[in-house]
């Protein structure tokens, strides 16, 4: 043990006696010198910058790019892509280091241009090479007018752009040149976009710009005006205070005073919606800053009825019903939808399988809508929607004495302004609002109307509404909402305390968040679905689970009802609707007719991005639609969907593709609805009316 301890002591002594010069100790690092940085800035608008740094004795380079991001390089070379659109200057700091505390830095500015682009929009516009667009002349509102971004009174225009005041221009000689325009977007070899307007030598001018062409007319007019030659077109972000739910955030900018058909002096168009087949834009009048013009375009040309015959590719009859056996419809072909409420369209009928409503007689199918004589659901009346301040000051919101507001109904409710049915007690005014919650309506059914100025909830803390209810204890829900943002709302309930008499219900708004409330929504009998007999009965038959098909030509020969309020339809629905819902399932409306607009036939396609008020719609006049049989046809292929009346092409509504829901099984439906969002007001004298169907044939 002692020998080991001596050995350790001896080794320690030898180590301690070594000369320090014999040990290789690294020198202390020195700061890098001669730091130099060069930049290579891309000139293609991509925002790409390459930095090259060098310094003596540097082991690493740290980059602070001036936009909140950083980078590290051992070689001194690094690339950075800036992401702020436009021309921007960034203060960059480059630090060269040889150790943790030994660094040298240089700070300088770099100016970068990033051009805006959106590959999906470019693809839609150009089909990745070249694509021609046409005015959606067969659709209502193909040219519309509304307030500009910040209107005269600063209020936002609503409903959304597709409901702008519509001017049907293609039927007038003064303006029909607009409907011949062809707008072609192309991708050039260098990746830029170009645009050509072929307007066949004539331009439709807004009257405020007639001086450009030396026009003499005091109305909008078609003038000879040369628009030949390609224009450059670039995308940019929309500038200005534009609500997010009313724009894609992208605008088109045309060079050399390029424009899109209707001349209002503008070369900038805000894209409101774009898909493979639909383009909706808004532009601002250069002579009147308070006006915005709305255009609808389609990538399929609209063809007026009679100008072109359908050349079908489907000639093999695969399914039909000739309705040659009297009695109930053939159960091998048809089943029924039953019940009331109208599936959210505010309709007034109840669908039955009764022979009073659907029967085969004399070689035709007869679907008959009838008045049942019942009241039809629960009816409430209301009046004098008024804001009230704590001190008693009041401000009228709506009293129904002037022009009726534009009601929007939902969930099986219908709303109108009528003569006061009980002008007594608290309310002797002449006209009031009527809310009818039809039998079978959704528990959340109701209606709303919009107001031009937001509710002043700083001055006023509550709202009073005179109400007439058929029962005590009915829940009346008031919802105030921001038109531009449905997530900004406030709800409060009140209960009726008397039956069949006017009373004033008070709704406390003192705790409402500070939003911009310019919509009033009312739900009467909230939480209840009325039962009992509906005011009208009808039938809706379908081939669901019996005959379903993908692609083909459907031909239906029918004679239509004419009474006001009738809404007959021949249509098809995606068979997977119970899995994906509507509109994801797709809907093909072969024929729709409204008794209140008799002998005008419309067809429509509903699918994501194009449904409800924004559906792809076409229409034509058939003067004897309600007195004679006519053939209503759809030709549905993997590439297109075309609508036809009596063999003549009405319009090409869709360039079909893998992105639409029109590539799987659909089933057929035939029905008559009453009233609702499209059927409108029902004739007070209505008793019954019938749609007769001679045959249904499907070819593939």
XYZ file of N, CA and C in Angstrom, residues 353-540:
564
model
N -98.814 11.188 -50.026
C -98.892 10.164 -51.069
C -100.343 9.886 -51.447
N -101.216 10.839 -51.102
C -102.641 10.686 -51.381
C -102.912 10.808 -52.878
N -103.919 10.067 -53.341
C -104.318 10.158 -54.747
C -104.874 11.539 -55.087
N -105.249 12.310 -54.057
C -105.686 13.686 -54.309
C -104.526 14.552 -54.799
N -103.318 14.133 -54.452
C -102.131 14.924 -54.800
C -101.262 14.295 -55.875
N -101.321 12.976 -56.061
C -100.499 12.335 -57.080
C -101.197 11.084 -57.583
N -101.386 11.019 -58.904
C -102.091 9.894 -59.499
C -101.749 9.813 -60.984
N -101.828 8.609 -61.530
C -101.687 8.415 -62.972
C -103.079 8.221 -63.556
N -103.445 9.069 -64.519
C -104.754 8.998 -65.173
C -104.615 9.366 -66.641
N -105.307 8.631 -67.485
C -105.398 8.969 -68.910
C -104.025 9.116 -69.558
N -103.075 8.288 -69.130
C -101.764 8.259 -69.761
C -100.806 9.334 -69.308
N -101.141 10.074 -68.231
C -100.218 11.089 -67.704
C -100.160 10.994 -66.183
N -99.025 11.395 -65.648
C -98.883 11.570 -64.203
C -99.411 12.949 -63.848
N -100.229 13.002 -62.796
C -100.769 14.278 -62.339
C -100.320 14.530 -60.904
N -99.551 15.601 -60.704
C -99.197 16.065 -59.361
C -99.992 17.338 -59.114
N -100.830 17.334 -58.081
C -101.770 18.425 -57.839
C -101.515 19.049 -56.481
N -101.343 20.350 -56.461
C -101.278 21.118 -55.219
C -102.674 21.618 -54.906
N -103.084 21.478 -53.653
C -104.442 21.857 -53.249
C -104.412 22.720 -51.992
N -105.404 23.602 -51.875
C -105.621 24.321 -50.635
C -106.397 23.422 -49.693
N -105.904 23.258 -48.477
C -106.566 22.370 -47.522
C -107.640 23.072 -46.715
N -107.622 24.405 -46.748
C -108.564 25.153 -45.935
C -108.092 25.353 -44.516
N -106.964 24.712 -44.125
C -106.426 24.871 -42.779
C -105.657 26.184 -42.673
N -105.462 26.647 -41.445
C -104.709 27.869 -41.226
C -103.263 27.669 -41.628
N -102.710 26.513 -41.287
C -101.345 26.201 -41.690
C -100.302 26.749 -40.742
N -100.053 26.033 -39.649
C -99.015 26.439 -38.719
C -99.462 27.551 -37.791
N -98.489 28.240 -37.203
C -98.769 29.305 -36.249
C -98.519 30.655 -36.903
N -99.452 31.593 -36.706
C -99.346 32.923 -37.298
C -99.198 33.955 -36.195
N -98.142 34.765 -36.282
C -97.930 35.884 -35.380
C -97.912 37.172 -36.194
N -98.315 38.256 -35.555
C -98.242 39.575 -36.173
C -97.350 40.463 -35.312
N -96.660 41.394 -35.940
C -95.815 42.292 -35.164
C -95.735 43.643 -35.853
N -95.362 44.656 -35.074
C -95.382 46.028 -35.582
C -94.508 46.907 -34.695
N -94.197 48.097 -35.199
C -93.514 49.148 -34.439
C -92.268 48.621 -33.722
N -91.292 48.201 -34.519
C -89.991 47.803 -33.976
C -89.269 49.094 -33.597
N -89.029 49.303 -32.282
C -88.614 50.612 -31.782
C -87.482 50.480 -30.783
N -86.455 51.341 -30.901
C -85.398 51.447 -29.898
C -85.861 52.374 -28.785
N -85.497 52.030 -27.543
C -85.935 52.810 -26.383
C -84.741 53.093 -25.489
N -84.578 54.362 -25.103
C -83.503 54.762 -24.201
C -83.982 54.678 -22.756
N -83.036 54.688 -21.828
C -83.378 54.594 -20.402
C -84.286 55.733 -19.978
N -84.066 56.904 -20.555
C -84.887 58.051 -20.189
C -86.210 58.138 -20.916
N -86.511 57.161 -21.782
C -87.780 57.151 -22.476
C -87.732 57.598 -23.919
N -86.600 58.129 -24.368
C -86.470 58.537 -25.769
C -86.595 57.310 -26.674
N -87.224 57.472 -27.845
C -87.433 56.355 -28.764
C -86.947 56.689 -30.167
N -86.680 55.632 -30.936
C -86.306 55.776 -32.348
C -86.902 54.595 -33.098
N -87.675 54.878 -34.142
C -88.329 53.819 -34.906
C -87.321 53.097 -35.787
N -87.367 51.773 -35.768
C -86.556 50.932 -36.649
C -87.376 50.504 -37.859
N -88.623 50.070 -37.641
C -89.519 49.671 -38.735
C -90.946 49.678 -38.218
N -91.859 50.356 -38.988
C -93.268 50.377 -38.590
C -94.185 49.814 -39.673
N -93.633 49.342 -40.782
C -94.363 48.660 -41.854
C -95.422 49.541 -42.518
N -95.278 50.851 -42.388
C -96.264 51.749 -42.989
C -95.842 52.247 -44.368
N -94.566 52.220 -44.675
C -94.096 52.646 -45.989
C -93.813 51.442 -46.863
N -92.725 51.526 -47.622
C -92.318 50.387 -48.431
C -91.953 49.224 -47.520
N -92.450 48.046 -47.868
C -92.179 46.865 -47.052
C -90.698 46.518 -47.119
N -90.097 46.116 -46.002
C -88.696 45.686 -46.049
C -88.561 44.394 -46.846
N -87.354 44.115 -47.288
C -87.086 42.877 -48.020
C -86.831 41.769 -47.001
N -87.828 40.920 -46.774
C -87.686 39.839 -45.810
C -86.914 38.676 -46.421
N -86.099 38.037 -45.623
C -85.469 36.768 -45.986
C -85.948 35.725 -44.991
N -86.683 34.727 -45.479
C -87.255 33.688 -44.630
C -86.373 32.449 -44.626
N -86.435 31.680 -43.557
C -85.674 30.439 -43.486
C -86.367 29.469 -42.540
N -86.112 28.178 -42.761
C -86.595 27.132 -41.861
C -88.083 26.878 -41.905
N -88.764 27.241 -43.007
C -90.188 26.957 -43.114
C -91.090 28.080 -42.662
N -90.554 29.299 -42.559
C -91.336 30.470 -42.161
C -91.558 31.347 -43.384
N -92.712 31.967 -43.477
C -92.981 32.947 -44.534
C -93.444 34.250 -43.885
N -92.966 35.380 -44.418
C -93.201 36.682 -43.815
C -93.691 37.658 -44.867
N -94.632 38.517 -44.491
C -95.163 39.518 -45.412
C -95.728 40.678 -44.615
N -95.945 41.815 -45.287
C -96.647 42.953 -44.699
C -98.093 42.896 -45.168
N -99.037 42.927 -44.225
C -100.463 42.789 -44.543
C -101.264 43.871 -43.820
N -102.535 43.977 -44.179
C -103.440 44.849 -43.427
C -103.600 44.308 -42.009
N -103.637 45.201 -41.052
C -103.753 44.816 -39.647
C -105.039 44.003 -39.436
N -104.944 42.719 -39.050
C -106.141 41.896 -38.896
C -106.894 42.172 -37.599
N -106.249 42.907 -36.658
C -106.894 43.201 -35.378
C -106.487 44.605 -34.954
N -107.041 45.585 -35.668
C -106.696 46.980 -35.401
C -107.438 47.457 -34.163
N -106.912 47.118 -32.990
C -107.576 47.454 -31.729
C -106.539 47.512 -30.620
N -106.969 47.984 -29.445
C -106.096 47.986 -28.288
C -104.839 48.808 -28.506
N -103.680 48.173 -28.269
C -102.396 48.865 -28.371
C -101.993 49.209 -29.790
N -102.643 48.598 -30.766
C -102.161 48.802 -32.140
C -103.319 48.951 -33.115
N -103.530 50.181 -33.561
C -104.580 50.454 -34.545
C -103.981 50.870 -35.889
N -102.700 50.621 -36.091
C -102.069 51.000 -37.357
C -102.659 50.191 -38.499
N -102.453 50.662 -39.719
C -103.128 50.055 -40.874
C -102.439 48.792 -41.366
N -101.117 48.721 -41.287
C -100.406 47.558 -41.811
C -99.412 47.050 -40.771
N -99.179 45.731 -40.803
C -98.295 45.089 -39.830
C -97.521 43.971 -40.524
N -96.522 43.458 -39.838
C -95.805 42.290 -40.320
C -96.517 41.016 -39.910
N -96.556 40.035 -40.820
C -97.159 38.734 -40.530
C -96.085 37.660 -40.669
N -95.906 36.853 -39.627
C -94.953 35.747 -39.654
C -95.716 34.441 -39.515
N -95.670 33.610 -40.564
C -96.350 32.320 -40.558
C -95.316 31.207 -40.445
N -95.391 30.462 -39.345
C -94.514 29.313 -39.160
C -95.315 28.085 -39.566
N -95.037 27.611 -40.779
C -95.846 26.560 -41.369
C -95.695 25.242 -40.621
N -96.701 24.418 -40.723
C -96.656 23.111 -40.075
C -95.436 22.335 -40.537
N -94.718 21.769 -39.575
C -93.516 21.015 -39.896
C -92.273 21.861 -40.057
N -92.386 23.187 -39.838
C -91.222 24.060 -39.978
C -90.158 23.713 -38.947
N -88.925 24.145 -39.232
C -87.842 23.907 -38.291
C -88.093 24.696 -37.001
N -87.595 24.165 -35.880
C -87.789 24.850 -34.597
C -87.096 26.210 -34.597
N -86.067 26.356 -35.460
C -85.330 27.617 -35.535
C -85.795 28.477 -36.712
N -86.923 28.171 -37.299
C -87.417 28.934 -38.434
C -87.690 30.386 -38.062
N -87.400 31.297 -38.987
C -87.630 32.710 -38.743
C -87.405 33.525 -39.994
N -87.169 34.829 -39.826
C -86.921 35.706 -40.970
C -86.124 36.910 -40.487
N -85.524 37.622 -41.451
C -84.810 38.835 -41.085
C -85.034 39.903 -42.137
N -84.789 41.144 -41.732
C -84.735 42.255 -42.665
C -83.542 43.134 -42.280
N -82.984 43.803 -43.279
C -81.803 44.634 -43.068
C -82.192 46.094 -42.962
N -81.395 46.837 -42.247
C -81.632 48.268 -42.071
C -80.434 49.039 -42.610
N -80.668 50.279 -43.024
C -79.620 51.047 -43.710
C -78.607 51.642 -42.743
N -79.032 51.939 -41.499
C -78.118 52.506 -40.511
C -78.035 51.579 -39.306
N -76.842 51.342 -38.780
C -76.704 50.446 -37.627
C -77.503 50.936 -36.425
N -77.932 50.002 -35.589
C -78.659 50.347 -34.374
C -77.763 51.150 -33.433
N -78.311 52.222 -32.878
C -77.565 53.069 -31.948
C -77.765 52.524 -30.531
N -76.877 51.645 -30.115
C -77.005 51.049 -28.786
C -76.223 51.825 -27.728
N -75.634 52.944 -28.137
C -75.048 53.845 -27.156
C -76.148 54.690 -26.516
N -77.038 55.181 -27.368
C -78.157 55.992 -26.873
C -79.282 55.131 -26.331
N -79.553 54.012 -26.984
C -80.727 53.200 -26.660
C -80.296 51.857 -26.089
N -80.990 51.413 -25.051
C -80.581 50.197 -24.337
C -81.551 49.043 -24.487
N -82.688 49.259 -25.153
C -83.648 48.162 -25.316
C -84.425 48.351 -26.608
N -85.151 47.309 -26.983
C -86.007 47.366 -28.161
C -87.393 46.872 -27.783
N -88.415 47.586 -28.253
C -89.809 47.181 -28.037
C -90.427 46.782 -29.372
N -91.240 45.730 -29.338
C -91.961 45.265 -30.530
C -93.392 44.942 -30.125
N -94.347 45.561 -30.806
C -95.747 45.193 -30.591
C -96.003 43.837 -31.238
N -96.605 42.937 -30.469
C -96.747 41.552 -30.910
C -98.159 41.054 -30.662
N -98.659 40.292 -31.636
C -99.954 39.601 -31.515
C -99.684 38.116 -31.683
N -100.053 37.329 -30.659
C -99.764 35.902 -30.676
C -101.051 35.114 -30.475
N -101.143 33.926 -31.090
C -102.324 33.099 -30.858
C -102.318 32.407 -29.496
N -101.206 32.505 -28.753
C -101.125 31.764 -27.494
C -100.268 32.505 -26.488
N -100.515 32.215 -25.210
C -99.685 32.729 -24.120
C -98.439 31.851 -23.997
N -97.314 32.458 -23.695
C -96.093 31.695 -23.440
C -95.264 31.379 -24.660
N -95.618 31.925 -25.821
C -94.808 31.697 -27.015
C -93.480 32.444 -26.872
N -92.377 31.771 -27.199
C -91.063 32.395 -27.117
C -90.818 33.208 -28.386
N -90.514 34.474 -28.210
C -90.127 35.339 -29.323
C -88.650 35.680 -29.121
N -87.834 35.254 -30.055
C -86.403 35.533 -29.951
C -86.036 36.652 -30.911
N -85.356 37.657 -30.383
C -84.800 38.744 -31.190
C -83.295 38.515 -31.326
N -82.805 38.583 -32.547
C -81.375 38.488 -32.807
C -80.980 39.698 -33.639
N -80.005 40.446 -33.169
C -79.464 41.541 -33.963
C -78.084 41.101 -34.444
N -77.744 41.483 -35.666
C -76.595 40.868 -36.322
C -75.892 41.884 -37.222
N -74.610 41.651 -37.432
C -73.822 42.429 -38.386
C -73.936 41.759 -39.755
N -74.466 42.486 -40.748
C -74.622 41.904 -42.092
C -73.307 41.372 -42.640
N -72.220 42.100 -42.392
C -70.934 41.757 -42.989
C -70.190 40.674 -42.235
N -70.648 40.330 -41.024
C -69.957 39.317 -40.227
C -70.979 38.613 -39.349
N -71.417 37.442 -39.786
C -72.467 36.703 -39.084
C -72.044 36.249 -37.693
N -70.740 36.297 -37.403
C -70.270 35.913 -36.069
C -70.482 37.021 -35.048
N -70.859 38.198 -35.501
C -71.098 39.317 -34.595
C -72.609 39.494 -34.433
N -73.142 39.004 -33.328
C -74.593 39.044 -33.110
C -74.876 39.062 -31.613
N -76.153 39.324 -31.284
C -76.625 39.276 -29.900
C -78.066 38.793 -29.931
N -78.431 37.895 -28.994
C -79.771 37.310 -28.952
C -80.393 37.527 -27.570
N -81.705 37.737 -27.571
C -82.432 37.860 -26.314
C -83.870 37.412 -26.551
N -84.477 36.750 -25.548
C -85.826 36.207 -25.670
C -86.822 37.015 -24.843
N -88.086 36.941 -25.284
C -89.211 37.438 -24.498
C -90.366 36.471 -24.701
N -91.306 36.422 -23.756
C -92.443 35.506 -23.838
C -93.745 36.284 -23.930
N -94.643 35.801 -24.792
C -95.953 36.432 -24.892
C -96.742 36.168 -23.610
N -97.555 37.145 -23.198
C -98.319 37.020 -21.949
C -99.825 37.064 -22.166
N -100.238 37.380 -23.400
C -101.675 37.383 -23.712
C -101.873 36.649 -25.030
N -103.085 36.181 -25.285
C -103.410 35.487 -26.525
C -104.403 36.298 -27.329
N -104.179 36.342 -28.643
C -105.087 36.985 -29.591
C -105.362 38.437 -29.226
N -104.299 39.120 -28.815
C -104.414 40.531 -28.475
C -103.029 41.154 -28.590
N -102.980 42.433 -28.902
C -101.697 43.111 -29.036
C -101.079 43.384 -27.671
N -99.778 43.198 -27.567
C -99.019 43.571 -26.386
C -97.650 44.070 -26.831
N -96.933 44.727 -25.952
C -95.596 45.214 -26.255
C -94.579 44.357 -25.529
N -93.695 43.720 -26.289
C -92.614 42.938 -25.707
C -91.346 43.778 -25.699
N -90.601 43.695 -24.594
C -89.375 44.477 -24.429
C -88.168 43.546 -24.406
N -87.135 43.894 -25.189
C -85.919 43.100 -25.295
C -84.745 43.948 -24.804
N -84.077 43.479 -23.757
C -82.974 44.214 -23.134
C -81.705 44.047 -23.972
N -81.179 45.139 -24.500
C -79.978 45.110 -25.333
C -78.776 45.734 -24.622
N -78.898 45.993 -23.326
C -77.842 46.732 -22.620
C -76.532 45.966 -22.544
N -76.581 44.639 -22.624
C -75.349 43.851 -22.535
C -74.836 43.391 -23.897
N -75.409 43.936 -24.983
C -74.952 43.554 -26.320
C -73.542 44.059 -26.563
N -72.645 43.211 -27.109
C -71.287 43.671 -27.436
C -71.327 44.820 -28.444
N -70.264 45.590 -28.493
C -70.216 46.793 -29.343
C -69.902 46.413 -30.789
N -70.883 45.801 -31.458
C -70.739 45.448 -32.866
C -71.575 46.395 -33.724
N -71.437 46.254 -35.027
C -72.195 47.047 -35.995
C -73.466 46.263 -36.357
N -74.580 46.528 -35.661
C -75.807 45.757 -35.852
C -76.698 46.429 -36.894
N -76.824 45.816 -38.078
C -77.677 46.380 -39.120
C -78.597 45.320 -39.726
N -78.909 44.313 -38.963
C -79.860 43.277 -39.382
C -80.708 42.891 -38.177
N -82.026 42.768 -38.399
C -82.957 42.379 -37.348
C -83.556 41.025 -37.715
N -83.331 40.032 -36.847
C -83.818 38.676 -37.072
C -84.848 38.354 -35.992
N -85.985 37.792 -36.398
C -87.036 37.452 -35.441
C -87.456 35.995 -35.606
N -87.599 35.317 -34.458
C -88.063 33.931 -34.411
C -89.310 33.888 -33.528
N -90.449 33.600 -34.105
C -91.673 33.446 -33.319
C -91.909 31.964 -33.052
N -92.371 31.648 -31.843
C -92.507 30.244 -31.415
C -91.159 29.536 -31.499
N -90.110 30.238 -31.062
C -88.774 29.654 -31.141
C -88.724 28.362 -30.324
N -88.114 27.335 -30.905
C -88.000 26.046 -30.245
C -89.161 25.111 -30.498
N -90.151 25.563 -31.290
C -91.352 24.761 -31.550
C -91.512 24.548 -33.052
N -91.868 23.322 -33.435
C -92.253 23.031 -34.820
C -93.755 22.804 -34.837
N -94.520 23.717 -35.436
C -95.982 23.578 -35.399
C -96.448 22.271 -36.034
N -97.496 21.712 -35.466
C -98.090 20.495 -36.018
C -99.509 20.806 -36.470
N -100.129 19.807 -37.049
C -101.479 19.996 -37.546
C -101.511 20.064 -39.055
N -102.673 20.322 -39.583
C -102.848 20.343 -41.027
C -102.155 21.564 -41.648
N -101.489 21.320 -42.771
C -100.875 22.418 -43.510
C -101.926 23.137 -44.331
N -101.622 24.378 -44.709
C -102.565 25.153 -45.502
C -102.713 24.591 -46.909
N -101.662 23.897 -47.390
C -101.681 23.347 -48.750
C -101.080 21.946 -48.727
N -101.576 21.102 -49.603
C -101.002 19.769 -49.770
C -100.525 19.614 -51.207
N -99.535 18.759 -51.386
C -98.985 18.512 -52.705
C -98.259 17.171 -52.662
N -97.448 16.876 -53.677
C -96.703 15.623 -53.720
C -95.314 15.845 -54.278
N -94.385 15.015 -53.812
C -93.014 15.001 -54.323
C -92.583 13.543 -54.442
